[in-house]
mmCIF file of C-alpha atoms in Angstrom:
data_model
loop_
_atom_site.group_PDB
_atom_site.id
_atom_site.type_symbol
_atom_site.label_atom_id
_atom_site.label_comp_id
_atom_site.label_asym_id
_atom_site.label_seq_id
_atom_site.Cartn_x
_atom_site.Cartn_y
_atom_site.Cartn_z
ATOM 1 C CA GLN M 1 100.629 116.025 113.789
ATOM 2 C CA LEU M 2 99.413 112.842 115.421
ATOM 3 C CA ALA M 3 100.428 110.634 112.490
ATOM 4 C CA ILE M 4 103.847 112.230 112.277
ATOM 5 C CA ARG M 5 104.475 112.032 116.013
ATOM 6 C CA GLY M 6 103.304 108.438 116.062
ATOM 7 C CA VAL M 7 105.361 107.227 113.147
ATOM 8 C CA GLY M 8 108.509 109.291 113.661
ATOM 9 C CA PRO M 9 110.209 107.076 116.272
ATOM 10 C CA TRP M 10 110.120 103.928 114.102
ATOM 11 C CA LEU M 11 110.048 105.202 110.487
ATOM 12 C CA GLY M 12 113.833 105.208 110.088
ATOM 13 C CA ALA M 13 114.717 105.971 106.494
ATOM 14 C CA GLY M 14 111.226 105.021 105.238
ATOM 15 C CA LEU M 15 108.612 107.163 103.557
ATOM 16 C CA LEU M 16 105.495 108.587 105.207
ATOM 17 C CA PHE M 17 102.507 108.965 102.852
ATOM 18 C CA VAL M 18 100.159 111.770 103.961
ATOM 19 C CA ASN M 19 96.917 112.598 102.122
ATOM 20 C CA ILE M 20 96.607 116.158 100.929
ATOM 21 C CA MET M 21 93.120 117.245 100.040
ATOM 22 C CA ALA M 22 91.858 119.922 97.634
ATOM 23 C CA PRO M 23 88.171 120.096 98.498
ATOM 24 C CA ASP M 24 87.609 123.285 96.500
ATOM 25 C CA GLY M 25 90.062 122.324 93.753
ATOM 26 C CA THR M 26 93.104 123.954 95.375
ATOM 27 C CA PHE M 27 95.501 122.884 98.103
ATOM 28 C CA ASP M 28 95.946 124.480 101.526
ATOM 29 C CA LEU M 29 99.653 125.341 101.323
ATOM 30 C CA SER M 30 99.887 126.706 104.857
ATOM 31 C CA THR M 31 98.683 123.429 106.358
ATOM 32 C CA ALA M 32 101.010 121.459 104.087
ATOM 33 C CA ARG M 33 103.947 123.637 105.165
ATOM 34 C CA ARG M 34 103.012 123.090 108.863
ATOM 35 C CA THR M 35 103.061 119.352 108.179
ATOM 36 C CA ILE M 36 106.569 119.646 106.756
ATOM 37 C CA ARG M 37 107.717 121.618 109.809
ATOM 38 C CA HIS M 38 106.193 119.024 112.181
ATOM 39 C CA ALA M 39 108.073 116.281 110.332
ATOM 40 C CA GLU M 40 111.316 118.216 110.510
ATOM 41 C CA ASP M 41 110.773 118.913 114.227
ATOM 42 C CA ILE M 42 110.841 115.150 114.970
ATOM 43 C CA GLY M 43 113.883 114.525 112.756
ATOM 44 C CA LEU M 44 112.328 113.465 109.467
ATOM 45 C CA GLU M 45 113.744 114.795 106.236
ATOM 46 C CA PRO M 46 111.305 116.532 103.882
ATOM 47 C CA ASP M 47 111.931 113.931 101.181
ATOM 48 C CA GLN M 48 110.554 111.281 103.534
ATOM 49 C CA LEU M 49 107.147 112.945 103.271
ATOM 50 C CA VAL M 50 105.020 111.915 100.311
ATOM 51 C CA PHE M 51 101.958 114.138 99.842
ATOM 52 C CA GLU M 52 99.340 111.962 98.266
ATOM 53 C CA THR M 53 96.558 113.569 96.237
ATOM 54 C CA ALA M 54 93.212 111.805 96.307
ATOM 55 C CA GLU M 55 90.965 110.776 93.466
ATOM 56 C CA ARG M 56 88.141 112.720 95.115
ATOM 57 C CA ASN M 57 89.864 116.021 94.316
ATOM 58 C CA GLN M 58 88.213 117.739 91.356
ATOM 59 C CA TYR M 59 90.584 120.437 90.159
ATOM 60 C CA VAL M 60 88.812 123.568 88.959
ATOM 61 C CA ASP M 61 92.129 125.005 87.727
ATOM 62 C CA LEU M 62 94.578 122.187 87.069
ATOM 63 C CA ASP M 63 97.425 124.596 86.299
ATOM 64 C CA LEU M 64 96.944 126.382 89.668
ATOM 65 C CA ALA M 65 96.860 123.071 91.548
ATOM 66 C CA ALA M 66 100.030 121.934 89.730
ATOM 67 C CA ALA M 67 101.745 125.245 90.563
ATOM 68 C CA GLN M 68 100.824 124.810 94.262
ATOM 69 C CA LEU M 69 102.300 121.297 94.275
ATOM 70 C CA THR M 70 105.442 122.599 92.585
ATOM 71 C CA LYS M 71 105.855 125.021 95.496
ATOM 72 C CA LEU M 72 105.549 122.181 97.974
ATOM 73 C CA ARG M 73 108.005 120.034 96.041
ATOM 74 C CA SER M 74 110.543 122.875 96.204
ATOM 75 C CA ALA M 75 110.486 122.278 99.982
ATOM 76 C CA GLY M 76 111.802 118.771 99.302
ATOM 77 C CA VAL M 77 108.666 116.628 99.716
ATOM 78 C CA ARG M 78 107.609 113.968 97.226
ATOM 79 C CA LEU M 79 104.263 113.676 95.496
ATOM 80 C CA ALA M 80 101.998 110.719 94.851
ATOM 81 C CA ILE M 81 98.764 110.461 92.921
ATOM 82 C CA ASP M 82 96.383 108.014 94.545
ATOM 83 C CA ASP M 83 93.952 105.685 92.809
ATOM 84 C CA VAL M 84 95.109 106.204 89.220
ATOM 85 C CA GLY M 85 92.193 104.907 87.210
ATOM 86 C CA ASP M 86 89.437 106.054 89.573
ATOM 87 C CA GLY M 87 87.433 109.234 90.181
ATOM 88 C CA TYR M 88 88.972 112.426 88.881
ATOM 89 C CA THR M 89 92.461 110.979 88.635
ATOM 90 C CA SER M 90 93.524 110.996 85.024
ATOM 91 C CA LEU M 91 96.635 110.868 82.950
ATOM 92 C CA LYS M 92 96.175 114.656 82.430
ATOM 93 C CA VAL M 93 96.498 115.068 86.223
ATOM 94 C CA ALA M 94 99.612 112.845 86.232
ATOM 95 C CA ASN M 95 101.131 114.842 83.397
ATOM 96 C CA SER M 96 100.436 118.175 85.165
ATOM 97 C CA PHE M 97 101.533 117.144 88.657
ATOM 98 C CA LYS M 98 104.655 115.223 87.630
ATOM 99 C CA PRO M 99 104.457 112.847 90.610
ATOM 100 C CA ASP M 100 107.160 110.717 92.168
ATOM 101 C CA VAL M 101 104.653 107.898 92.731
ATOM 102 C CA LEU M 102 101.567 106.688 90.873
ATOM 103 C CA LYS M 103 99.265 104.444 92.920
ATOM 104 C CA LEU M 104 97.099 102.119 90.848
ATOM 105 C CA SER M 105 93.515 101.856 92.039
ATOM 106 C CA GLY M 106 92.431 98.757 93.876
ATOM 107 C CA ASP M 107 89.573 98.265 91.397
ATOM 108 C CA LEU M 108 92.094 98.071 88.556
ATOM 109 C CA ILE M 109 94.210 95.567 90.459
ATOM 110 C CA ALA M 110 91.106 93.513 91.316
ATOM 111 C CA ALA M 111 90.356 93.269 87.551
ATOM 112 C CA LEU M 112 93.566 91.300 87.012
ATOM 113 C CA PRO M 113 94.338 89.145 85.094
ATOM 114 C CA SER M 114 92.014 90.631 82.452
ATOM 115 C CA THR M 115 93.661 91.682 79.239
ATOM 116 C CA GLU M 116 92.373 95.232 79.665
ATOM 117 C CA ALA M 117 93.728 95.614 83.211
ATOM 118 C CA VAL M 118 97.111 94.252 82.160
ATOM 119 C CA ALA M 119 97.265 96.663 79.217
ATOM 120 C CA ILE M 120 96.368 99.674 81.399
ATOM 121 C CA ILE M 121 98.915 98.700 84.081
ATOM 122 C CA LYS M 122 101.631 98.238 81.478
ATOM 123 C CA ALA M 123 100.898 101.682 80.072
ATOM 124 C CA VAL M 124 100.922 103.388 83.466
ATOM 125 C CA VAL M 125 104.132 101.584 84.492
ATOM 126 C CA ASP M 126 105.796 102.637 81.207
ATOM 127 C CA LEU M 127 104.677 106.274 81.695
ATOM 128 C CA ALA M 128 105.841 106.304 85.326
ATOM 129 C CA HIS M 129 109.224 104.724 84.685
ATOM 130 C CA ARG M 130 109.963 106.928 81.670
ATOM 131 C CA THR M 131 109.395 109.983 83.915
ATOM 132 C CA GLY M 132 111.334 108.594 86.883
ATOM 133 C CA ALA M 133 108.246 107.798 89.020
ATOM 134 C CA TRP M 134 107.491 104.629 90.968
ATOM 135 C CA VAL M 135 104.289 102.617 90.735
ATOM 136 C CA VAL M 136 102.368 101.218 93.713
ATOM 137 C CA ALA M 137 99.604 98.665 93.326
ATOM 138 C CA GLU M 138 96.860 98.884 95.937
ATOM 139 C CA GLN M 139 94.841 95.944 97.215
ATOM 140 C CA VAL M 140 97.393 93.226 96.527
ATOM 141 C CA GLU M 141 95.571 90.353 98.203
ATOM 142 C CA SER M 142 97.156 87.218 96.775
ATOM 143 C CA GLU M 143 100.556 85.776 95.789
ATOM 144 C CA GLU M 144 99.237 85.183 92.271
ATOM 145 C CA ARG M 145 98.344 88.855 91.884
ATOM 146 C CA ALA M 146 101.690 89.926 93.390
ATOM 147 C CA ARG M 147 103.609 87.695 90.953
ATOM 148 C CA LEU M 148 101.702 89.156 87.988
ATOM 149 C CA LEU M 149 102.372 92.698 89.196
ATOM 150 C CA ARG M 150 106.082 91.939 89.524
ATOM 151 C CA THR M 151 106.146 90.701 85.908
ATOM 152 C CA LEU M 152 104.446 93.963 84.921
ATOM 153 C CA GLU M 153 107.316 95.805 86.679
ATOM 154 C CA VAL M 154 105.155 97.421 89.371
ATOM 155 C CA ASP M 155 107.579 98.730 91.994
ATOM 156 C CA TRP M 156 105.636 98.359 95.226
ATOM 157 C CA GLY M 157 102.490 96.758 96.516
ATOM 158 C CA GLN M 158 100.167 97.320 99.438
ATOM 159 C CA GLY M 159 97.364 95.140 100.675
ATOM 160 C CA SER M 160 96.418 92.391 103.039
ATOM 161 C CA LEU M 161 99.015 90.040 101.486
ATOM 162 C CA PHE M 162 101.678 92.158 103.143
ATOM 163 C CA GLY M 163 99.905 92.621 106.443
ATOM 164 C CA GLY M 164 97.105 94.590 107.962
ATOM 165 C CA PRO M 165 96.951 97.524 110.285
ATOM 166 C CA GLU M 166 98.403 96.920 113.721
ATOM 167 C CA ALA M 167 97.471 98.520 116.986
ATOM 168 C CA ARG M 168 100.087 100.671 118.541
ATOM 169 C CA PRO M 169 101.324 99.218 121.858
ATOM 170 C CA THR M 170 99.862 100.994 124.876
ATOM 171 C CA GLY M 171 101.406 101.733 128.155
#
């Protein structure tokens, strides 16, 4: 609620990424639906919400988790898979969840320009683009890295190159 209320007035047509956890391997759909309602209450459209699954989620029943996310997507929200290449995030998860966004792990981006990192990024970008998903590179910290990611057709980047967190004005 706090994040949505805080961002709502200035988000415009942008996207709001919100982590959605599955500590026991499943998602809390009632909390996710409340999040959607809070967003709608301040004037955001459901498709401006991107529920982002974390690499820390270990799915006991991947089919059940995918079915839960399908229910949420039917409400109009988008789905992102965070830290592709780390933790429990795998291409099997990406295939099951059918995300709108794949976020490449910062560790993978930090390994650039190694041949292996380039090959993995190319493969993930190809998979994402063939299925209509976007790719975000995390921890983009230099112009050199950003240029290389653009040549690899990565859609978006996040990291200190683009700016850091800013305090909200008080008063």
